[in-house]
mmCIF file of C-alpha atoms in Angstrom:
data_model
loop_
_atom_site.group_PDB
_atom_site.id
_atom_site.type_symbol
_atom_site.label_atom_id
_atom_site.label_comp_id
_atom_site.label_asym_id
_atom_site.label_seq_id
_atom_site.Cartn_x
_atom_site.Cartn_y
_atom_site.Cartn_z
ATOM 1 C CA UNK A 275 -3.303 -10.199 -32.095
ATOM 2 C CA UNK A 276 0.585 -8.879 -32.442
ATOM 3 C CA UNK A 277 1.344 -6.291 -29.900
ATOM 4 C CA UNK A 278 3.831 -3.838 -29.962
ATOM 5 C CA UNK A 279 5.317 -1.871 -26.822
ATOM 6 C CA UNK A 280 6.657 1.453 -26.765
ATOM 7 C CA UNK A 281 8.185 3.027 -24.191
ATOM 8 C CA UNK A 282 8.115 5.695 -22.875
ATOM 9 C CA UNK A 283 5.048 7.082 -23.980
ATOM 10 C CA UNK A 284 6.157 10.825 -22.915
ATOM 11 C CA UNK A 285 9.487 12.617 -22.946
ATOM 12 C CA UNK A 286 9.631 16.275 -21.646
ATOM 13 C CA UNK A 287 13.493 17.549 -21.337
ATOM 14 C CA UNK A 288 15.357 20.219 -22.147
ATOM 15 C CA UNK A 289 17.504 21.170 -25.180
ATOM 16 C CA UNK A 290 20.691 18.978 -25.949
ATOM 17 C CA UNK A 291 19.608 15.940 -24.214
ATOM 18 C CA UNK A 292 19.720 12.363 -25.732
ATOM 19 C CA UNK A 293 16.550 10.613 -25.714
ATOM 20 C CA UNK A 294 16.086 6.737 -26.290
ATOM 21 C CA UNK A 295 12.764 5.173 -27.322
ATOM 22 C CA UNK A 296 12.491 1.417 -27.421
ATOM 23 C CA UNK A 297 10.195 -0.535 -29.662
ATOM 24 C CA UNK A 298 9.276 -3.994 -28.722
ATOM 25 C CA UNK A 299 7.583 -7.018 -30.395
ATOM 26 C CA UNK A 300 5.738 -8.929 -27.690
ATOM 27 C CA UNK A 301 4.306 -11.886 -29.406
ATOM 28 C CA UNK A 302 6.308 -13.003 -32.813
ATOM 29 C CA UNK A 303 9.739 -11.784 -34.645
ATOM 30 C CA UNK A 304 9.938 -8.566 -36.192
ATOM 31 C CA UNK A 305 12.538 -8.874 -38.618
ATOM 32 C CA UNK A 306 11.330 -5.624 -39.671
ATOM 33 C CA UNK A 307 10.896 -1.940 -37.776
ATOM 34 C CA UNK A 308 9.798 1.243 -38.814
ATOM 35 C CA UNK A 309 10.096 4.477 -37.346
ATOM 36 C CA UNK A 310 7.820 7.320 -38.070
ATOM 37 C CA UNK A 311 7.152 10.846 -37.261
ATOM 38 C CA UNK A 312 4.421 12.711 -37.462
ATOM 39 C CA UNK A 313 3.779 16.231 -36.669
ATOM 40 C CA UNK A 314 -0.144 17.955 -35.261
ATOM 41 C CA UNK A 315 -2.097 17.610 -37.860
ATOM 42 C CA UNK A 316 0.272 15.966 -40.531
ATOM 43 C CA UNK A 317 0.544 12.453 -41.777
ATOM 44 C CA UNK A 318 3.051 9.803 -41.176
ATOM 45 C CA UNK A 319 6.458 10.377 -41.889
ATOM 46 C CA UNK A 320 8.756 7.367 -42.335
ATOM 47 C CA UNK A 321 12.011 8.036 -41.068
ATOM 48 C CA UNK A 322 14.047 5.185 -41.482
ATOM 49 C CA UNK A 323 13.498 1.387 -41.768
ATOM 50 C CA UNK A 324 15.370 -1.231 -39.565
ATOM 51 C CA UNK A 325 16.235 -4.710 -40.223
ATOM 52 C CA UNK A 326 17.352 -7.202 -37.408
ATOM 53 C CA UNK A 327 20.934 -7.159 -37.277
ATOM 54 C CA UNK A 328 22.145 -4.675 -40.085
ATOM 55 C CA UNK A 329 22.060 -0.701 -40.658
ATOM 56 C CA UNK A 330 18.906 0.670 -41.187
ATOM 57 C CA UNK A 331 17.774 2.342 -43.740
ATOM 58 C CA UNK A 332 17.127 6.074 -43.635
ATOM 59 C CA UNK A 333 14.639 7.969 -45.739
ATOM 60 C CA UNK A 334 15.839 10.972 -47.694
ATOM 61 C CA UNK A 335 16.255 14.216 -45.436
ATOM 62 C CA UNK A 336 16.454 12.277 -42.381
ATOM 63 C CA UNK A 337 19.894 13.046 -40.193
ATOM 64 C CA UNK A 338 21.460 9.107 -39.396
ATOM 65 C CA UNK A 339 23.807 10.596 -36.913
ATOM 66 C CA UNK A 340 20.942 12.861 -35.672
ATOM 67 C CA UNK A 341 18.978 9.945 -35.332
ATOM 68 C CA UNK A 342 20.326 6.564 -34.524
ATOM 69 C CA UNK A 343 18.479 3.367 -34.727
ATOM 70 C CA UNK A 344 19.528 0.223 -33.615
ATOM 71 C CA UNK A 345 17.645 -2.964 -33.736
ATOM 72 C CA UNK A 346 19.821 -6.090 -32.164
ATOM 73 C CA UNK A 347 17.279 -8.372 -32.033
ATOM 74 C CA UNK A 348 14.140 -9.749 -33.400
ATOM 75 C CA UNK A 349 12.130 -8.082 -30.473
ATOM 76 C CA UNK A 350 13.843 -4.799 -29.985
ATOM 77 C CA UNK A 351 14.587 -1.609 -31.775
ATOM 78 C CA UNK A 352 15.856 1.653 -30.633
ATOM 79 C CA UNK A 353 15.907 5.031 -31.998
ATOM 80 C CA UNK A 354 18.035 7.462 -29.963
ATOM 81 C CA UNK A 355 17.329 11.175 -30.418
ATOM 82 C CA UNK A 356 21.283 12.712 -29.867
ATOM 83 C CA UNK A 357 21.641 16.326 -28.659
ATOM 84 C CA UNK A 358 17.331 16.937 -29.055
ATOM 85 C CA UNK A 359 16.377 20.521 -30.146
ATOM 86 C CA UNK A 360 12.886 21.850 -29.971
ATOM 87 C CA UNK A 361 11.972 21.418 -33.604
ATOM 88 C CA UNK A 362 12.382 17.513 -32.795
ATOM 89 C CA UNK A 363 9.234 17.827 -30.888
ATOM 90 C CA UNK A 364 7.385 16.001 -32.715
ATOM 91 C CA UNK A 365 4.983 12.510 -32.025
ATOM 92 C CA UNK A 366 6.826 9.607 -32.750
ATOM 93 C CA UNK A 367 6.020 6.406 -34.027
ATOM 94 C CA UNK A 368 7.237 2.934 -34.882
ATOM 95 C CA UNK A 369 6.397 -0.454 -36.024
ATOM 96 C CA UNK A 370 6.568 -4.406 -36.940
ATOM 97 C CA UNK A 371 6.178 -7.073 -38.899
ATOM 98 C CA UNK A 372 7.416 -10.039 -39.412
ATOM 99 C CA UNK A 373 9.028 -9.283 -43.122
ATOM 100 C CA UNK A 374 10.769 -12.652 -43.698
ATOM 101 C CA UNK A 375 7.338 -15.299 -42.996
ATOM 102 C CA UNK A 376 4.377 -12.900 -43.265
ATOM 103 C CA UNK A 377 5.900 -9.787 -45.923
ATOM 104 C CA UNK A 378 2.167 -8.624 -46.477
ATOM 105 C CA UNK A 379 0.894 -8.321 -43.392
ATOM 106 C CA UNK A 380 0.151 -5.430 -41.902
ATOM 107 C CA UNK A 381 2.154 -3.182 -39.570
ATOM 108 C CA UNK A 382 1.496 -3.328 -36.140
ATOM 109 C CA UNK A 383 2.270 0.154 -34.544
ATOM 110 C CA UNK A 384 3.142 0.595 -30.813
ATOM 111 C CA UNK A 385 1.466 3.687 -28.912
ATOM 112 C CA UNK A 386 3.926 6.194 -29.738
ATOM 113 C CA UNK A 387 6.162 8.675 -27.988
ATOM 114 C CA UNK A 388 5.424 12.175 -27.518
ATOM 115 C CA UNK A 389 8.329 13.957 -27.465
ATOM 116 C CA UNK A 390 8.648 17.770 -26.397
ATOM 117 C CA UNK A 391 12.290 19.180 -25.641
ATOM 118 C CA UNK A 392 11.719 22.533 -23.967
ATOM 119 C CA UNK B 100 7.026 7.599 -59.033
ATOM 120 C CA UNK B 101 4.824 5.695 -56.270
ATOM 121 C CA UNK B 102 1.839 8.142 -54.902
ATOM 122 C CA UNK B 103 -1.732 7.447 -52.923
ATOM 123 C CA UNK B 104 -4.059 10.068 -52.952
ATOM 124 C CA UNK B 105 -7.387 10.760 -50.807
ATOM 125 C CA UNK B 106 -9.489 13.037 -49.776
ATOM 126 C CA UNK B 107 -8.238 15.510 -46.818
ATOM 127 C CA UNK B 108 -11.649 15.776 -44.661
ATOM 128 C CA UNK B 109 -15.187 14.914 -45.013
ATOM 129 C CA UNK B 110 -17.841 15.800 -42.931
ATOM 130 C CA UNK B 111 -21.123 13.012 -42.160
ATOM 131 C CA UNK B 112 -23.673 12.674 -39.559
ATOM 132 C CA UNK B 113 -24.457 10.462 -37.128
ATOM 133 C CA UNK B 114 -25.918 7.167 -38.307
ATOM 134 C CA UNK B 115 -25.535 7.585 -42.192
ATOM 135 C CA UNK B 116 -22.730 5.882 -44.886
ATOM 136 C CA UNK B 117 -19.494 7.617 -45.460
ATOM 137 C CA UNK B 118 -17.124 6.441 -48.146
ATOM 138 C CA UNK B 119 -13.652 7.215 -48.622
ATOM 139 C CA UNK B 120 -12.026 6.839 -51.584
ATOM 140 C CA UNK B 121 -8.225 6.308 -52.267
ATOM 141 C CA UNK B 122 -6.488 5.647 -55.565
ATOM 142 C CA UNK B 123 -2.782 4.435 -55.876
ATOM 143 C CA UNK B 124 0.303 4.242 -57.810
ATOM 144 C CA UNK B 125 2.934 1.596 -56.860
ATOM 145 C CA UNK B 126 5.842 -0.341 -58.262
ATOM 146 C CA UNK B 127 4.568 -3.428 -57.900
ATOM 147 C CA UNK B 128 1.573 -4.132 -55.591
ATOM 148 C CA UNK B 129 1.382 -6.359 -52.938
ATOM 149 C CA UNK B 130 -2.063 -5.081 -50.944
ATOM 150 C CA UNK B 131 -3.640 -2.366 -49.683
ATOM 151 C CA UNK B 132 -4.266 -1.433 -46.463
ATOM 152 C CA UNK B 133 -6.658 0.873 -44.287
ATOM 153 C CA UNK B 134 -5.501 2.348 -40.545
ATOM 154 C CA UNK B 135 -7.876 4.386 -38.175
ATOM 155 C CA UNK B 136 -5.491 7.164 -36.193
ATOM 156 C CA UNK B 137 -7.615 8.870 -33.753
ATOM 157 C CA UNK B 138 -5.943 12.375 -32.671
ATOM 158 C CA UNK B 139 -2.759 11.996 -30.640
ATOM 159 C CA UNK B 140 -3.003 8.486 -31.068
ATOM 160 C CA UNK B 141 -1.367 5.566 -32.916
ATOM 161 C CA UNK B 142 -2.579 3.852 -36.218
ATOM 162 C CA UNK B 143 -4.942 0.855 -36.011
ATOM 163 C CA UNK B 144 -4.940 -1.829 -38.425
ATOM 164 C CA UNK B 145 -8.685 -1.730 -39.942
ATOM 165 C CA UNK B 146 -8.081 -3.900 -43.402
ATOM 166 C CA UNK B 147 -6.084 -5.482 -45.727
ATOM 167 C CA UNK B 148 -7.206 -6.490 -49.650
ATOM 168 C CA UNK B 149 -5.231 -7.972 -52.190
ATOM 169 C CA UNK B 150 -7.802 -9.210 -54.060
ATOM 170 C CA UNK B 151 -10.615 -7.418 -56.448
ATOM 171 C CA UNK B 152 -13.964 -7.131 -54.070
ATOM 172 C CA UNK B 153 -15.437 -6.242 -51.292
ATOM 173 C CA UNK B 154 -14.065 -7.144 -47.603
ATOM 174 C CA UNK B 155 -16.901 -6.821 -44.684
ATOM 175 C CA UNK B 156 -15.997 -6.502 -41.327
ATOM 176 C CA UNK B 157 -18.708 -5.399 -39.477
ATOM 177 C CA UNK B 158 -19.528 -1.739 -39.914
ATOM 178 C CA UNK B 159 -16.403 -1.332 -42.109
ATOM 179 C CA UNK B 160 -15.854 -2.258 -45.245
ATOM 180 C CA UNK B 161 -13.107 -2.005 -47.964
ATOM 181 C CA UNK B 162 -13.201 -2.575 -51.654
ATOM 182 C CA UNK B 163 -10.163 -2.949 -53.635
ATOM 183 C CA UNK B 164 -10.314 -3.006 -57.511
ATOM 184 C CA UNK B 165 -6.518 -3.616 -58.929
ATOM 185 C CA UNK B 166 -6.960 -2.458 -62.494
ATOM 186 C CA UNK B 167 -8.207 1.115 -61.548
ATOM 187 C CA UNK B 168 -5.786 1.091 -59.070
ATOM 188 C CA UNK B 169 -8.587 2.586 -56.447
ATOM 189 C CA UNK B 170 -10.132 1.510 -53.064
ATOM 190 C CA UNK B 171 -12.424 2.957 -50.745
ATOM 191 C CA UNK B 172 -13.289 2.569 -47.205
ATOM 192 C CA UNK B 173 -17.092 2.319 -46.350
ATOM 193 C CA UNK B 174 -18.236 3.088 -42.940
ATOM 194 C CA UNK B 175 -21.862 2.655 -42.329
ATOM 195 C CA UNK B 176 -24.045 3.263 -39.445
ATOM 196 C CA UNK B 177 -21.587 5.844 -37.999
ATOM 197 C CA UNK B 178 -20.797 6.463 -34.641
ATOM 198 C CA UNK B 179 -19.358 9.777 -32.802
ATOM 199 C CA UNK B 180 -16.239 7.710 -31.763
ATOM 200 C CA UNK B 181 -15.529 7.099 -35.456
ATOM 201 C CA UNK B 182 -14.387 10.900 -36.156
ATOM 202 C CA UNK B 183 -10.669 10.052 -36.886
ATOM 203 C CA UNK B 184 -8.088 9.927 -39.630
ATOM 204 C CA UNK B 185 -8.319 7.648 -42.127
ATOM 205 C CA UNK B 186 -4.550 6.348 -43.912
ATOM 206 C CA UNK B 187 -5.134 4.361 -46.920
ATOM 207 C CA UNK B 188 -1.110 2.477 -47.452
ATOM 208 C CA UNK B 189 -0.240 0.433 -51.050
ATOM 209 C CA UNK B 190 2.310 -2.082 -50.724
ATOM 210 C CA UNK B 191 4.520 -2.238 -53.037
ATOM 211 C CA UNK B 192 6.606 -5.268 -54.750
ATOM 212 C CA UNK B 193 9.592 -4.507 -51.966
ATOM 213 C CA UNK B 194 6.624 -4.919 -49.502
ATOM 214 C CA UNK B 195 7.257 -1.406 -48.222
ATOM 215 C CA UNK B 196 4.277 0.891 -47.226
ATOM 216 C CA UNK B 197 3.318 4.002 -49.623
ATOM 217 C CA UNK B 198 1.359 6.117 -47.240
ATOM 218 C CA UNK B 199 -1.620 8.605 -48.118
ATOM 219 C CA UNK B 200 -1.655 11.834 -46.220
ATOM 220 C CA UNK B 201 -5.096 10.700 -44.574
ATOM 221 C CA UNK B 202 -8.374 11.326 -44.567
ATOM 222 C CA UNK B 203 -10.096 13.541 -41.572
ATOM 223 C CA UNK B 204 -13.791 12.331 -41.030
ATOM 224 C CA UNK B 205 -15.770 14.404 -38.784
ATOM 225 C CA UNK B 206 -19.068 13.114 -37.622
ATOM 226 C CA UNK B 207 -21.630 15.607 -36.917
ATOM 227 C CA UNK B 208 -24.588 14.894 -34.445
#
């Protein structure tokens, strides 16, 4: 079945740091990514939605220069948390599909990132 | 507007039928999906209907009826290891994801 890698799976640092996830499509073209958040105990948040090679697309409430998202390829999307506070502690989330040959298939989520800025 | 609704917990014992029950409101509809998210975890793909019926799939299965705008998610035989959340997602006609706020099942012995 369609993997997706995310890395790193933990992030403990202190306040003001940058933090970079990466989100990877092992086996087919995601021409689609999502990011998510989701806080204990809370559902899924979508933050933004990123298609290969063009802004993405942030949800309302949701900081672009706070969080930036790049996706440069059809296997690879970043989302960069700049200058991290302790209320971005949160457990966060993205995925794939392949939008442009299979648009109704499902999502395929990586592992997630835990993040906790002290 | 676009909204999915479900339950926020149930409680079921060991062994027995549990069925969770979502209904939806989309622009458009392109499917409807069900993801497992155990604690601190990721969400697993589980199913996918786009048609009226039943879809089996071992000890899962999900029914989708389009004109009531409903689905549910029926888990027989239970299992400890199935005490999870449950997201029901719509797809709507810009094949985006409208997420319910999940369903907590906890299995008792």
């Amino acid at each position: 079945g369609a993997v997706v890698s995310q890395h790193p799976s933990r992030v403990i640092c202190k306040s003001g740091t940058s933090v970079k996830i990466e989100c990877r499509s092992l086996d087919f073209q995601a021409t689609t990514m999502f990011w998510y958040r989701q806080f204990p105990k809370q559902s899924l948040m979508l933050m933004a939605t990123s298609n290969e090679g063009s802004k993405a697309t942030y949800e309302q409430g949701v900081e672009k220069d706070k969080f930036l998202i790049n996706h440069a390829s059809l296997t690879l999307s970043t989302l960069t948390v700049t200058s991290a506070h302790p209320e971005d502690s949160s457990f966060y989330i993205c995925s794939a599909r392949d939008a442009v040959r299979e648009p109704n298939q499902p999502q395929h989520f990586g592992d997630g990132t835990r993040l906790s800025i002290l | 507007g676009q909204n999915i609704d479900q339950p926020t917990e149930m409680t079921a014992t060991e062994g027995a039928i549990v069925q969770i029950n979502c209904t939806y409101q989309t622009s458009g509809f392109n499917g409807l999906f069900w993801y497992q998210q155990h604690a601190g975890e990721a969400p697993t793909f589980l199913s996918y209907n786009v048609l009226d019926g039943l879809e089996e799939k071992g000890r899962f299965s999900s029914f989708l009826s389009r004109s009531k705008g409903y689905s549910y998610l029926l888990l027989k035989e239970l299992q400890m290891k199935d005490s999870a959340s449950y997201l029901c997602a719509a797809m709507d006609s810009n094949y985006q994801l409208i997420w319910g706020a999940g369903t907590k099942l906890i299995i008792k012995p």
